[in-house]
Each structure stands twice: as C-alpha cells, then as structure tokens.
Amino acid sequence: MKKKKLLYIILFCMAVIFSSCGKGKSDIRLGTGDPLGTYYAYSSRLSEMLKDDFTFQLKSTVGSYANLRLLQKGFLDAALVQSDSLYRAEKSHESAGKESSAEKRTYSAVAGLYTEALQIVVRKDSDIRTPGDLKGKRVSLGVNESGVLENALEILDSLKITEKDITPSYLSFTDSAEALKQGTIDAFFCMAGTPTAVVSELAETTEIRLLSFREQQTELLLKLYPYYFECIIPENTYKGQTEAVSTVGVRAVFVVSNSIDRSSVKKLTGEILDNSGTLNQNIVTDGSLSALDASIEVMIPFHRGAAEYLKDHGVEVEEDPSDEGGIIFVSQDDDGGAK
C-alpha cells in the first residue's frame, strides 16, 4: 500500500512538471493597449531589450481600466496604466473597504515611465479651435474600459459639455483615426506618449491639427482634477504641426501583480530605469529616468522589490505591504479577454 501511494505521488509530481512544460514560468503576461498606441510600442521595445532576462507575452487590450481589471483577476502579471486611472481605482478600493478580500488591490507600482499627453485631434480645416468648441460636434471619446474615455468625460465636464451636447462615439485610437480621415467624426481624444503612431500615420494622409487649451481652461481642469498636469507637445511632433500644443498630461505607470517575487521585480525595475533612455527615445516629452523621476505621480504604493531598488538609489517611496512574493510570473491558460 505504501509503495502504491508513493507511486501515485511520483506520477502526480511528474504530471505537474510536464503540464508546466512550454508555458514558461518566467513569462510575463503584459497588458498594453491599442496596437498603434504608445503602450504597445513601448512594451514591444521593452520585450526585445530585456529578452535575455524576461519573456514578455504582450496582450493587446482596450486600455488602462481593462488592464487593471485583468490584473485584479489574475489574468495579467503586469500592465501599463495611466496614473489617473490608478488614482480612481485606489479610491474605489478604499471606499469598498481595505479589509474586503474581494476588493483588496492585488497589484502595485514599479515605476512611472513617461508622460502621456492628451491629444484632441481634428482636421486642419475644422472650425474647432479649442476644446470648448466641441459642443455640437461628432466626437470619439475612446472605447469602454480605456483611460482616455474617463479623461474625455472629465475634460468635457470641466467645460460644462455633456455627452448629450455632442454626438459621441466610443472608438479605439485606430478606428477614431480612420473615422476622422473618412469624415464621419469631427474630433477624437487620445491620451498617449507623443508622437503616437496612430496620429503620426493619420498625419501622413490627412491634414490635421491638435487643439490647445486656453490658460483658464487648463486652470479649471487642474482645480477640478488635480492628477492632471500641464504639458507641451513640441512643434513638428507631427507632420504639418507648426506650433507647440498646450495640453494636459498624466503618467504612464508600470504595474505588477503582488504575487510576483521581490527579487524579480527589483531586477525588472533596474532594467527599466537603466534602459529608459532608449525606451523613451521616441517620446518627445521624456528622456532617461532617474529613480526620483520614476517615483513621481504614481498614485499607488510600490511593490516591495521596486521600493527596495529605489531606496538603494536614494528615493524613499510607500511600499505595498501585501505582496506575497512567492510566485515568479506564473502563466495561466485563460487570459480573461486580453489578446
């Protein structure tokens, strides 16, 4: 009987070992965004640059809120997320009660990566001159579960424009650009690092403009929603753009599951910062990151591995106390809707 029991144990262990083959325990399922957005481009460069140490599985999603949902449910190991989306999600977790296991946040921050600039894109011959002129127009606000949809609604709210005051559509960046090209919308919102591939490609075939905020519009928006900050998109960022654009921005933040072990996250943090000059070389608002840069406008506590790396480089940040630190990028067959 003992021998039979031992045989069952051996067979079970072998089954576990062989079932893991091909999945790759070091694989990181990384939530990105629109394939023509900056999240995807940044993640592609990161994946190639760190391929000797980490294997990334890039998952195209609709954006920040989808990434947070998939992280929370365990279908992603890491994601890029807007800092303002993190702020809202954190407030939601707090209001639900930190002791609720169902609502407890299961992810934490690694580093702020770069500035995401708000881009409101119109055709060059449009009579829309500032965001306040969007009333009565056909406007794509962004797809459901994207960070930009929340940005668009807040910006319209600050201008006292509701969804009833416009003809709204809820399209991805790619579909929005095509709709503007075809003339079926008048404007679309895009929150991304600049230049954004989808806007660059549109500018090659269609004469476009980016809307600038007036000073009083920016001041009111920042008063209502303090997680935004002023941002300038330099002239010539896009074809035909002859003037700098005054807009607002947020931070793109690298976020990981709390289940990932401390040493892996510490190494990942170092790799991201050490290679930040190359990773950000095509983003006109940003360059190489210092440890201090990586800690600014992040909005949630840091994974202990990231906090340890930043502390080693002279920057103290709030640590997330709940990371388990026992699982090393475990893969799952079910991707929860990421693709």
Coordinates of C-alpha atoms in Angstrom, one line a residue:
M1 CA 0.0 0.0 0.0
K2 CA 2.8 2.4 0.9
K3 CA 4.5 1.6 -2.4
K4 CA 1.3 2.2 -4.3
K5 CA 0.8 5.5 -2.5
L6 CA 4.4 6.5 -3.3
L7 CA 3.8 5.7 -7.0
Y8 CA 0.8 7.9 -7.1
I9 CA 2.8 10.8 -5.6
I10 CA 5.6 10.3 -8.1
L11 CA 3.1 10.2 -11.0
F12 CA 1.3 13.3 -9.7
C13 CA 4.6 15.2 -9.5
M14 CA 5.6 14.1 -13.0
A15 CA 2.2 15.3 -14.3
V16 CA 2.7 18.7 -12.7
I17 CA 6.2 19.0 -14.2
F18 CA 5.1 18.0 -17.7
S19 CA 2.0 20.2 -17.6
S20 CA 4.2 23.1 -17.0
C21 CA 6.5 22.5 -19.9
G22 CA 6.1 25.0 -22.7
K23 CA 4.3 27.6 -20.5
G24 CA 7.5 29.1 -19.2
K25 CA 7.3 30.2 -15.6
S26 CA 9.3 33.4 -16.4
D27 CA 6.7 34.5 -18.9
I28 CA 5.2 37.9 -18.0
R29 CA 1.7 38.5 -19.4
L30 CA 1.9 42.2 -20.1
G31 CA -1.2 44.3 -20.7
T32 CA -0.7 47.0 -23.3
G33 CA -3.3 48.8 -25.3
D34 CA -4.2 49.7 -28.9
P35 CA -1.6 48.1 -31.3
L36 CA -1.0 51.6 -32.7
G37 CA -0.7 53.3 -29.3
T38 CA 2.4 54.1 -27.3
Y39 CA 1.7 51.4 -24.6
Y40 CA 2.1 48.7 -27.3
A41 CA 5.2 50.3 -28.9
Y42 CA 6.9 50.8 -25.5
S43 CA 6.1 47.3 -24.5
S44 CA 7.5 45.9 -27.7
R45 CA 10.8 47.7 -27.2
L46 CA 10.9 46.6 -23.6
S47 CA 10.3 43.0 -24.6
E48 CA 13.0 43.0 -27.1
M49 CA 15.5 44.8 -24.9
L50 CA 15.1 42.6 -21.9
K51 CA 14.6 39.2 -23.7
D52 CA 17.8 37.8 -22.1
D53 CA 16.2 38.2 -18.6
F54 CA 12.5 38.2 -19.1
T55 CA 10.0 36.8 -21.6
F56 CA 7.0 39.1 -22.2
Q57 CA 3.7 38.0 -23.7
L58 CA 2.2 41.2 -25.0
K59 CA -1.6 41.3 -24.5
S60 CA -3.4 44.0 -26.6
T61 CA -6.3 45.4 -24.6
V62 CA -8.6 48.4 -24.8
G63 CA -6.6 50.3 -22.2
S64 CA -6.0 51.2 -18.5
Y65 CA -9.2 50.0 -16.9
A66 CA -9.2 46.8 -18.8
N67 CA -5.6 46.2 -17.7
L68 CA -6.4 46.9 -14.0
R69 CA -9.4 44.5 -14.2
L70 CA -7.3 41.8 -15.8
L71 CA -4.5 42.3 -13.2
Q72 CA -7.0 42.3 -10.3
K73 CA -8.5 39.0 -11.6
G74 CA -5.1 37.4 -12.2
F75 CA -5.2 37.2 -16.0
L76 CA -2.2 39.6 -16.3
D77 CA 1.1 39.7 -14.5
A78 CA 1.9 43.3 -15.4
A79 CA 0.5 46.2 -17.3
L80 CA 0.9 49.8 -18.4
V81 CA -1.7 52.0 -16.8
Q82 CA -2.5 55.8 -16.6
S83 CA -1.7 57.3 -13.3
D84 CA -5.1 59.0 -13.1
S85 CA -6.8 55.6 -13.6
L86 CA -4.7 54.2 -10.7
Y87 CA -5.9 57.1 -8.6
R88 CA -9.5 56.4 -9.3
A89 CA -9.1 52.7 -8.8
E90 CA -7.4 53.3 -5.5
K91 CA -10.2 55.5 -4.3
S92 CA -12.6 52.8 -5.3
H93 CA -10.7 50.1 -3.3
E94 CA -10.6 52.4 -0.3
S95 CA -14.3 53.1 -0.4
A96 CA -15.0 49.4 -0.7
G97 CA -13.0 48.8 2.5
K98 CA -9.4 47.6 2.7
E99 CA -10.5 44.5 4.7
S100 CA -12.7 43.2 1.9
S101 CA -10.7 40.3 0.3
A102 CA -12.8 40.6 -2.8
E103 CA -12.0 44.3 -3.3
K104 CA -8.4 44.3 -2.0
R105 CA -6.0 45.6 -4.5
T106 CA -3.8 42.8 -5.9
Y107 CA -1.2 44.9 -7.8
S108 CA 1.4 47.6 -7.0
A109 CA 3.6 50.0 -8.8
V110 CA 7.1 49.5 -10.3
A111 CA 7.8 52.9 -11.9
G112 CA 6.4 55.9 -13.6
L113 CA 7.6 55.6 -17.2
Y114 CA 6.8 58.7 -19.3
T115 CA 4.3 61.5 -19.8
E116 CA 1.0 60.7 -21.6
A117 CA -0.1 63.8 -23.4
L118 CA -3.8 64.5 -24.1
Q119 CA -4.3 65.0 -27.8
I120 CA -7.6 66.2 -29.2
V121 CA -7.3 65.7 -33.0
V122 CA -9.3 67.5 -35.6
R123 CA -8.9 68.1 -39.3
K124 CA -6.8 71.1 -40.2
D125 CA -9.8 72.9 -41.9
S126 CA -12.1 72.3 -38.9
D127 CA -13.8 75.2 -37.2
I128 CA -13.0 73.6 -33.8
R129 CA -10.2 75.8 -32.3
T130 CA -10.2 74.9 -28.6
P131 CA -11.7 72.1 -26.6
G132 CA -14.6 74.4 -25.7
D133 CA -15.7 74.3 -29.4
L134 CA -16.6 70.6 -29.2
K135 CA -20.2 71.3 -28.3
G136 CA -22.5 70.2 -31.1
K137 CA -19.8 68.1 -32.8
R138 CA -19.3 64.4 -33.5
V139 CA -16.6 63.3 -31.1
S140 CA -15.0 59.9 -30.4
L141 CA -14.3 59.7 -26.7
G142 CA -12.5 56.4 -26.6
V143 CA -13.5 52.8 -26.2
N144 CA -15.2 51.5 -23.0
E145 CA -12.6 50.5 -20.2
S146 CA -10.0 52.8 -21.7
G147 CA -8.4 55.5 -19.6
V148 CA -9.0 58.1 -22.3
L149 CA -12.8 57.7 -22.1
E150 CA -12.6 58.9 -18.5
N151 CA -10.3 61.7 -19.5
A152 CA -12.6 62.9 -22.2
L153 CA -15.6 62.9 -19.9
E154 CA -13.8 64.9 -17.2
I155 CA -12.5 67.4 -19.7
L156 CA -15.9 67.9 -21.2
D157 CA -17.3 68.2 -17.7
S158 CA -14.8 71.0 -16.9
L159 CA -16.1 72.8 -20.0
K160 CA -19.7 72.2 -19.0
I161 CA -20.3 70.0 -22.0
T162 CA -22.2 66.7 -21.5
E163 CA -22.5 63.7 -23.8
K164 CA -25.9 65.0 -24.7
D165 CA -24.3 68.2 -26.1
I166 CA -22.2 66.2 -28.6
T167 CA -22.7 63.2 -30.9
P168 CA -20.5 60.8 -29.1
S169 CA -18.8 57.6 -30.4
Y170 CA -16.7 55.2 -28.5
L171 CA -13.9 54.1 -30.8
S172 CA -10.3 52.9 -30.4
F173 CA -7.5 55.1 -31.4
T174 CA -7.1 53.2 -34.7
D175 CA -10.8 53.4 -35.5
S176 CA -11.0 57.0 -34.4
A177 CA -8.3 58.0 -36.8
E178 CA -10.0 56.2 -39.7
A179 CA -13.3 57.8 -38.9
L180 CA -11.7 61.3 -38.8
K181 CA -10.0 60.5 -42.1
Q182 CA -13.3 59.4 -43.6
G183 CA -15.1 62.5 -42.2
T184 CA -17.6 60.6 -40.1
I185 CA -16.4 62.3 -36.9
D186 CA -15.1 65.8 -36.2
A187 CA -12.6 65.1 -33.4
F188 CA -11.2 62.4 -31.2
F189 CA -9.5 62.2 -27.9
C190 CA -6.2 60.4 -27.5
M191 CA -4.1 60.1 -24.3
A192 CA -0.7 58.7 -25.1
G193 CA 3.0 59.3 -25.2
T194 CA 3.9 61.5 -28.2
P195 CA 4.3 61.0 -31.0
T196 CA 1.6 58.4 -31.1
A197 CA 1.9 56.0 -34.0
V198 CA -1.8 56.2 -34.9
V199 CA -1.7 60.1 -35.1
S200 CA 1.6 60.1 -37.0
E201 CA 0.1 57.7 -39.6
L202 CA -3.0 59.8 -39.9
A203 CA -1.0 63.0 -40.4
E204 CA 0.8 61.4 -43.4
T205 CA -2.5 61.1 -45.3
T206 CA -4.8 63.7 -43.8
E207 CA -4.1 67.3 -42.7
I208 CA -4.8 67.5 -39.0
R209 CA -4.4 69.8 -36.0
L210 CA -4.2 69.2 -32.3
L211 CA -6.2 71.5 -30.0
S212 CA -4.5 73.7 -27.4
F213 CA -6.2 74.5 -24.1
R214 CA -6.6 78.1 -23.2
E215 CA -5.0 79.1 -19.9
Q216 CA -8.3 79.4 -18.0
Q217 CA -9.5 76.1 -19.3
T218 CA -6.3 74.4 -18.0
E219 CA -6.6 76.1 -14.6
L220 CA -10.2 75.0 -14.1
L221 CA -9.4 71.4 -15.2
L222 CA -6.5 71.1 -12.7
K223 CA -8.6 72.6 -10.0
L224 CA -11.3 70.0 -10.5
Y225 CA -9.0 67.1 -11.2
P226 CA -5.6 67.6 -9.6
Y227 CA -4.0 64.4 -11.0
Y228 CA -3.6 66.2 -14.4
F229 CA -0.6 68.4 -15.0
E230 CA 0.3 70.9 -17.8
C231 CA 2.1 69.5 -20.8
I232 CA 3.5 70.9 -24.0
I233 CA 3.7 68.9 -27.2
P234 CA 6.6 70.5 -29.2
E235 CA 6.1 71.8 -32.7
N236 CA 6.8 69.4 -35.5
T237 CA 5.9 66.4 -33.4
Y238 CA 3.6 65.5 -36.2
K239 CA 3.7 66.3 -39.9
G240 CA 2.2 69.7 -40.5
Q241 CA 2.2 70.7 -36.9
T242 CA 3.8 74.2 -37.0
E243 CA 3.1 75.3 -33.4
A244 CA 3.6 73.8 -29.9
V245 CA 0.4 72.5 -28.4
S246 CA -0.6 73.4 -24.8
T247 CA -2.4 70.5 -23.2
V248 CA -2.5 68.3 -20.1
G249 CA -1.0 65.0 -19.2
V250 CA -0.7 62.1 -16.8
R251 CA 2.0 59.5 -16.2
A252 CA 2.2 56.0 -17.8
V253 CA 3.0 53.6 -14.9
F254 CA 4.3 50.1 -15.0
V255 CA 2.3 48.0 -12.6
V256 CA 2.8 44.3 -11.5
S257 CA 0.9 41.7 -9.6
N258 CA 1.6 41.5 -5.9
S259 CA 2.2 37.7 -6.3
I260 CA 5.5 38.3 -8.1
D261 CA 8.6 37.7 -6.0
R262 CA 10.6 40.7 -4.7
S263 CA 13.9 39.9 -6.4
S264 CA 12.3 39.6 -9.9
V265 CA 10.6 43.0 -9.5
K266 CA 13.8 44.6 -8.2
K267 CA 15.7 43.4 -11.2
L268 CA 12.9 44.5 -13.6
T269 CA 12.8 47.9 -12.0
G270 CA 16.5 48.3 -12.5
E271 CA 16.3 47.1 -16.1
I272 CA 13.5 49.6 -16.9
L273 CA 15.4 52.6 -15.4
D274 CA 18.8 51.6 -16.8
N275 CA 17.3 51.3 -20.3
S276 CA 14.9 54.3 -20.0
G277 CA 16.9 56.5 -22.3
T278 CA 16.5 54.0 -25.2
L279 CA 12.9 53.1 -24.2
N280 CA 11.8 56.7 -24.2
Q281 CA 13.9 58.0 -27.1
N282 CA 10.9 58.3 -29.4
I283 CA 8.7 60.0 -26.8
V284 CA 9.3 63.8 -27.2
T285 CA 8.2 64.8 -23.7
D286 CA 10.6 62.4 -21.9
G287 CA 14.2 61.0 -21.8
S288 CA 16.2 59.0 -19.4
L289 CA 14.6 58.4 -16.0
S290 CA 16.2 58.9 -12.6
A291 CA 14.9 57.0 -9.6
L292 CA 13.2 60.2 -8.5
D293 CA 11.5 60.5 -11.9
A294 CA 10.2 57.0 -11.6
S295 CA 8.6 57.8 -8.2
I296 CA 6.6 60.9 -9.3
E297 CA 2.8 61.0 -10.0
V298 CA 2.4 57.2 -9.5
M299 CA -0.6 57.3 -7.2
I300 CA -0.4 53.9 -5.6
P301 CA 2.2 52.1 -3.3
F302 CA 5.1 50.4 -4.8
H303 CA 5.9 46.7 -4.9
R304 CA 8.5 45.9 -2.3
G305 CA 11.0 44.9 -5.0
A306 CA 10.6 48.2 -6.7
A307 CA 10.7 50.1 -3.4
E308 CA 13.9 48.3 -2.5
Y309 CA 15.6 49.3 -5.8
L310 CA 14.5 52.9 -5.5
K311 CA 15.7 53.0 -1.8
D312 CA 19.1 51.7 -2.9
H313 CA 19.2 54.8 -5.3
G314 CA 18.2 57.3 -2.6
V315 CA 14.5 57.5 -3.1
E316 CA 12.0 56.5 -0.4
V317 CA 8.5 55.5 -1.5
E318 CA 5.5 54.0 0.1
E319 CA 5.7 50.2 0.0
D320 CA 2.7 47.9 -0.6
P321 CA 2.6 45.7 2.4
S322 CA 0.5 42.9 0.8
D323 CA 2.8 41.4 -1.9
E324 CA 3.1 37.7 -1.3
G325 CA 6.5 37.4 -3.0
G326 CA 6.2 33.8 -3.7
I327 CA 5.2 33.3 -7.4
I328 CA 7.5 34.0 -10.3
F329 CA 5.4 35.1 -13.3
V330 CA 3.2 32.1 -13.3
S331 CA 1.3 31.8 -16.6
Q332 CA -2.4 30.8 -17.0
D333 CA -4.2 29.4 -20.0
D334 CA -7.2 31.7 -19.5
D335 CA -6.4 35.2 -20.5
G336 CA -9.7 36.8 -19.3
G337 CA -10.3 38.6 -22.5
A338 CA -6.8 40.0 -23.2
K339 CA -5.4 39.2 -26.6

